[in-house]
Coordinates of C-alpha atoms in Angstrom, one line a residue:
L271 CA -97.6 81.2 -35.8
G272 CA -96.4 84.2 -33.8
L273 CA -94.0 84.3 -30.9
M274 CA -93.4 87.5 -29.0
M275 CA -90.0 88.4 -27.5
S276 CA -88.1 91.5 -26.4
I277 CA -84.7 92.8 -27.5
D278 CA -83.2 95.8 -25.8
D279 CA -86.6 96.5 -24.2
R280 CA -88.2 96.8 -27.6
P281 CA -90.8 94.3 -28.8
A282 CA -90.0 91.8 -31.5
R283 CA -92.0 89.0 -33.0
L284 CA -91.0 85.8 -34.8
C285 CA -93.5 84.9 -37.4
Y286 CA -93.4 81.4 -38.9
Q287 CA -95.3 81.2 -42.1
L288 CA -97.0 77.9 -41.6
P289 CA -97.3 75.9 -44.9
Q290 CA -100.5 74.1 -45.9
P291 CA -99.5 70.5 -46.3
W292 CA -101.2 68.2 -48.8
K293 CA -101.9 64.5 -49.0
K294 CA -100.9 62.5 -52.0
G295 CA -103.7 62.9 -54.5
G296 CA -104.2 66.6 -53.8
D297 CA -106.6 66.4 -50.8
Q298 CA -105.8 69.1 -48.3
Y299 CA -105.6 68.1 -44.6
S300 CA -105.3 70.1 -41.4
N301 CA -103.0 73.0 -41.3
H302 CA -99.9 73.0 -39.2
M303 CA -101.4 75.3 -36.6
D304 CA -104.1 72.7 -35.9
R305 CA -101.4 70.0 -35.5
I306 CA -99.3 72.1 -33.2
T307 CA -102.1 73.2 -30.9
G308 CA -103.3 69.6 -30.8
Y309 CA -100.0 68.3 -29.3
F310 CA -98.6 71.2 -27.3
E311 CA -99.9 73.2 -24.4
G312 CA -99.1 76.6 -25.9
P313 CA -100.5 79.2 -25.8
F314 CA -99.9 80.1 -29.5
T315 CA -100.9 83.3 -31.2
A316 CA -102.5 83.6 -34.6
T317 CA -100.6 83.8 -37.8
C318 CA -98.9 87.2 -38.2
P319 CA -101.1 89.4 -40.4
P320 CA -99.9 91.6 -43.2
G321 CA -98.3 94.8 -41.7
V322 CA -98.1 93.1 -38.3
V323 CA -100.0 95.5 -36.1
L324 CA -100.4 94.4 -32.5
A325 CA -102.3 96.3 -29.8
G326 CA -101.8 99.5 -31.7
Q327 CA -98.1 98.9 -32.3
K328 CA -96.7 98.9 -35.8
F329 CA -93.9 96.4 -36.6
V330 CA -91.5 96.6 -39.4
K331 CA -91.4 93.3 -41.4
V332 CA -88.0 91.7 -42.1
H333 CA -87.7 88.5 -44.1
E334 CA -85.0 85.8 -43.2
T335 CA -82.1 85.7 -45.7
G336 CA -81.8 81.9 -46.0
P337 CA -83.4 78.7 -44.7
G338 CA -80.3 77.7 -42.7
A339 CA -78.8 81.1 -41.7
Y340 CA -79.6 83.5 -38.9
T341 CA -81.1 86.8 -39.8
P342 CA -80.5 89.3 -37.0
L343 CA -83.5 91.3 -35.7
D344 CA -81.8 94.6 -36.5
L345 CA -83.6 97.2 -34.5
D346 CA -81.7 99.9 -36.3
R347 CA -84.1 99.2 -39.2
V348 CA -87.1 99.8 -37.2
G349 CA -87.1 103.6 -37.5
D350 CA -90.2 105.2 -36.0
S351 CA -92.0 101.8 -35.6
D352 CA -92.5 100.1 -32.3
G353 CA -90.7 96.9 -33.1
V354 CA -89.5 94.5 -35.7
S355 CA -91.2 91.3 -37.0
L356 CA -89.1 88.6 -38.7
M357 CA -91.1 86.7 -41.2
G358 CA -89.8 83.2 -42.0
S359 CA -90.8 79.9 -43.5
Y360 CA -87.9 78.1 -41.8
L361 CA -86.5 79.8 -38.6
Q362 CA -84.1 76.9 -38.3
S363 CA -81.4 78.8 -36.3
Y364 CA -81.4 78.2 -32.6
K365 CA -80.3 81.9 -32.3
Y366 CA -83.8 83.1 -32.8
F367 CA -84.8 81.3 -29.6
E368 CA -81.8 81.3 -27.3
Q369 CA -82.8 84.4 -25.4
I370 CA -86.3 83.1 -24.7
L371 CA -85.6 79.3 -24.5
P372 CA -87.3 78.8 -21.1
S373 CA -90.4 80.4 -22.5
V374 CA -90.2 78.3 -25.6
K375 CA -89.8 75.1 -23.6
Q376 CA -92.9 76.1 -21.6
I377 CA -94.9 76.8 -24.7
F378 CA -93.8 73.5 -26.3
T379 CA -94.8 71.4 -23.4
F380 CA -96.6 68.3 -24.7
N381 CA -100.2 67.8 -23.6
E382 CA -100.8 65.2 -20.9
D383 CA -101.9 62.4 -23.2
I384 CA -98.9 62.6 -25.4
Q385 CA -96.4 62.9 -22.6
A386 CA -98.0 60.1 -20.6
A387 CA -97.8 57.8 -23.6
A388 CA -94.2 58.7 -24.2
D389 CA -93.2 58.2 -20.5
T390 CA -94.8 54.8 -20.4
H391 CA -93.2 53.7 -23.7
L392 CA -89.8 54.9 -22.6
K393 CA -90.1 53.1 -19.2
N394 CA -91.0 49.9 -21.0
L395 CA -88.1 50.3 -23.5
V396 CA -85.5 50.9 -20.7
A397 CA -86.8 48.2 -18.4
G398 CA -84.4 45.2 -18.3
A399 CA -81.9 46.9 -20.6
S400 CA -79.2 46.9 -17.9
P401 CA -79.3 43.7 -15.9
D402 CA -77.1 45.0 -13.1
A403 CA -78.6 48.4 -12.4
E404 CA -80.8 51.1 -13.7
P405 CA -78.9 52.8 -16.6
E406 CA -77.4 56.1 -15.7
R407 CA -78.4 57.8 -19.0
V408 CA -81.0 57.3 -21.6
V409 CA -79.9 58.7 -25.0
G410 CA -82.3 59.3 -27.8
I411 CA -81.2 58.8 -31.4
H412 CA -83.1 60.5 -34.2
I413 CA -82.5 59.2 -37.7
R414 CA -84.0 61.3 -40.5
R415 CA -83.7 59.7 -43.9
G416 CA -86.7 60.1 -46.3
D417 CA -86.2 63.1 -48.5
Q418 CA -82.6 63.5 -47.3
V419 CA -81.4 60.3 -49.0
S420 CA -83.4 60.8 -52.2
T421 CA -81.9 59.2 -55.3
D422 CA -83.5 62.0 -57.4
S423 CA -80.8 62.9 -59.9
V424 CA -82.4 66.2 -60.7
R425 CA -82.4 67.7 -57.2
R426 CA -79.0 67.8 -55.8
P427 CA -79.1 67.0 -52.0
I428 CA -78.2 69.8 -49.7
F429 CA -77.4 67.5 -46.8
R430 CA -75.0 64.5 -46.4
F431 CA -76.4 61.7 -44.4
P432 CA -74.0 60.7 -41.6
P433 CA -71.9 57.5 -42.1
D434 CA -72.3 54.6 -39.7
A435 CA -69.0 55.6 -38.1
F436 CA -70.7 58.8 -36.8
F437 CA -73.4 56.9 -35.0
A438 CA -70.8 54.4 -33.6
E439 CA -68.5 57.2 -32.3
A440 CA -71.4 59.2 -30.9
M441 CA -72.7 56.2 -29.0
S442 CA -69.2 55.3 -27.8
H443 CA -68.9 58.9 -26.4
F444 CA -71.8 58.4 -24.0
E445 CA -70.7 54.8 -23.2
R446 CA -67.3 56.2 -22.2
A447 CA -68.8 59.0 -20.2
Y448 CA -71.3 56.8 -18.2
R449 CA -69.4 53.6 -18.1
E450 CA -70.2 52.9 -14.4
N451 CA -73.9 52.4 -14.7
G452 CA -74.3 52.2 -18.4
V453 CA -76.4 53.8 -21.2
V454 CA -79.5 52.8 -23.1
F455 CA -80.0 54.1 -26.6
V456 CA -83.6 54.7 -27.9
V457 CA -83.8 55.0 -31.7
T458 CA -86.6 56.9 -33.5
S459 CA -86.7 57.3 -37.3
D460 CA -88.8 57.9 -40.3
D461 CA -87.2 54.8 -41.8
L462 CA -87.0 52.2 -38.9
D463 CA -86.4 49.4 -41.3
W464 CA -83.1 50.9 -42.3
A465 CA -82.2 51.4 -38.6
H466 CA -83.0 47.8 -37.8
A467 CA -80.9 46.6 -40.7
S468 CA -77.9 48.8 -39.9
K469 CA -75.2 46.8 -38.0
V470 CA -74.2 49.9 -36.1
F471 CA -77.3 49.6 -34.0
H472 CA -77.0 45.9 -33.3
R473 CA -76.0 46.4 -29.7
P474 CA -77.7 44.9 -26.6
N475 CA -78.3 48.4 -25.2
V476 CA -80.2 49.7 -28.2
R477 CA -84.0 49.9 -28.3
F478 CA -86.3 51.0 -31.1
S479 CA -89.4 53.2 -30.7
L480 CA -92.6 51.4 -31.5
F481 CA -94.1 54.7 -32.4
S482 CA -91.8 54.9 -35.4
K483 CA -93.1 51.6 -36.7
S484 CA -96.8 52.6 -36.9
V485 CA -98.1 54.3 -40.0
S486 CA -101.7 54.5 -38.9
D487 CA -101.4 58.2 -38.0
M488 CA -98.0 59.6 -39.0
D489 CA -98.6 63.1 -37.5
H490 CA -99.6 61.6 -34.1
N491 CA -96.7 59.2 -34.0
A492 CA -94.2 61.9 -34.9
A493 CA -95.5 63.9 -31.9
L494 CA -95.1 60.8 -29.7
D495 CA -91.5 60.2 -31.0
L496 CA -90.6 63.8 -30.4
A497 CA -92.0 63.6 -26.8
L498 CA -90.0 60.3 -26.4
L499 CA -86.8 62.0 -27.5
T500 CA -87.3 65.1 -25.3
S501 CA -87.8 62.8 -22.3
C502 CA -84.3 61.3 -22.9
D503 CA -81.3 62.6 -21.0
D504 CA -79.2 63.3 -24.2
I505 CA -79.7 63.3 -27.9
I506 CA -77.8 62.0 -31.0
M507 CA -79.2 63.6 -34.1
S508 CA -78.6 62.9 -37.8
L509 CA -80.2 65.6 -40.0
G510 CA -83.0 68.1 -39.8
T511 CA -84.8 70.3 -37.4
F512 CA -86.9 67.4 -35.8
G513 CA -83.7 66.1 -34.1
A514 CA -82.5 69.7 -33.4
W515 CA -85.7 70.6 -31.6
A516 CA -85.5 67.3 -29.6
G517 CA -82.0 68.5 -28.5
L518 CA -83.2 72.0 -27.6
L519 CA -86.3 70.7 -25.6
S520 CA -84.5 67.9 -23.9
G521 CA -81.9 70.2 -22.3
G522 CA -79.1 67.5 -22.2
S523 CA -76.0 66.9 -24.2
V524 CA -76.5 66.8 -28.0
I525 CA -74.2 65.3 -30.6
Y526 CA -74.6 66.3 -34.3
Y527 CA -72.8 65.5 -37.5
R528 CA -70.6 68.6 -38.4
D529 CA -70.1 67.8 -42.1
Q530 CA -73.8 67.3 -42.9
L531 CA -74.0 70.3 -45.3
D532 CA -72.7 69.9 -48.9
M533 CA -70.8 73.1 -49.0
T534 CA -70.0 72.7 -52.7
N535 CA -73.7 72.9 -53.5
P536 CA -74.7 76.4 -54.7
A537 CA -78.0 76.1 -52.9
V538 CA -76.1 75.9 -49.6
Q539 CA -73.6 78.7 -50.2
G540 CA -74.9 81.9 -48.5
H541 CA -78.1 80.2 -47.3
Y542 CA -76.8 77.8 -44.7
N543 CA -74.3 78.2 -41.9
V544 CA -73.5 75.4 -39.4
E545 CA -72.6 77.9 -36.7
D546 CA -76.2 79.3 -36.9
L547 CA -77.8 75.9 -36.8
F548 CA -76.2 74.3 -33.7
P549 CA -75.4 75.9 -30.3
S550 CA -71.7 76.1 -29.5
D551 CA -72.0 73.9 -26.4
W552 CA -73.4 71.0 -28.5
I553 CA -70.8 68.3 -29.4
S554 CA -69.9 68.0 -33.1
I555 CA -68.4 65.0 -34.7
G556 CA -67.1 65.4 -38.3
D557 CA -65.3 63.4 -40.9
D558 CA -61.9 64.5 -39.6
D559 CA -62.7 63.1 -36.2
L560 CA -63.9 59.8 -37.7
I561 CA -60.7 59.5 -39.8
A562 CA -58.5 60.2 -36.7
E563 CA -60.4 57.7 -34.6
K564 CA -60.0 55.1 -37.3
A565 CA -56.3 55.8 -37.5
V566 CA -56.0 55.3 -33.7
Q567 CA -57.8 52.0 -33.9

């Protein structure tokens, strides 16, 4: 998947090396490019070829240094070439896209069927949630568990799943900010059973996405959930790039868990950087904040 951009009037290209996903049992299914083009308007270019030669222009290839760290597109390394191409299997840092975010949002516009389904579902979820008036804000909550809460004793987790106190404080932040007309929270997750059972979400102004409950077509429902989140005014994210992209595409306020990386894990050190993952204007809540809030209470 290639995305063209310009830095200092010289061409640069982000190349995401799309993996080939596999179903359990070993049967290959559609590649990520097919999935992306099936849900978003695009246009998308083809996968970057070896050497990355475009319209007679030769690009120097640079590989990202880590899955969760920003690798600058250093044009001093270009030499006599026309531009630089960053090859990555992650590209998780928002810094790759901040200069071209309006174009990225346009490219990642959901197709009409997906967006219409998300709009209808969001309207139905919000209807009747605030008896006195239409809620002032609709806040999407994305909860990623799955591989991030694995009990595998061999593979040490890179991320720390947020405590319930994080979600409670994040929701309270929006409730304090929009107290007059109220807030409705819409929860999406890859583990909706956990979300339903968690007492922190047992609030009258919390709704749960029905897209998350269906397992008939996980890819399709993930696209619907992402469209649902990006249609919300603000975002509370737990872990992972699914929630981060919901925040980038929604354009509202985003709250994230600051202490989600296990900095004592050697796999994190030098490969992940919180400052590279989340924009400075996003709202962070960390363990220190939660301890201070508990002490006040």
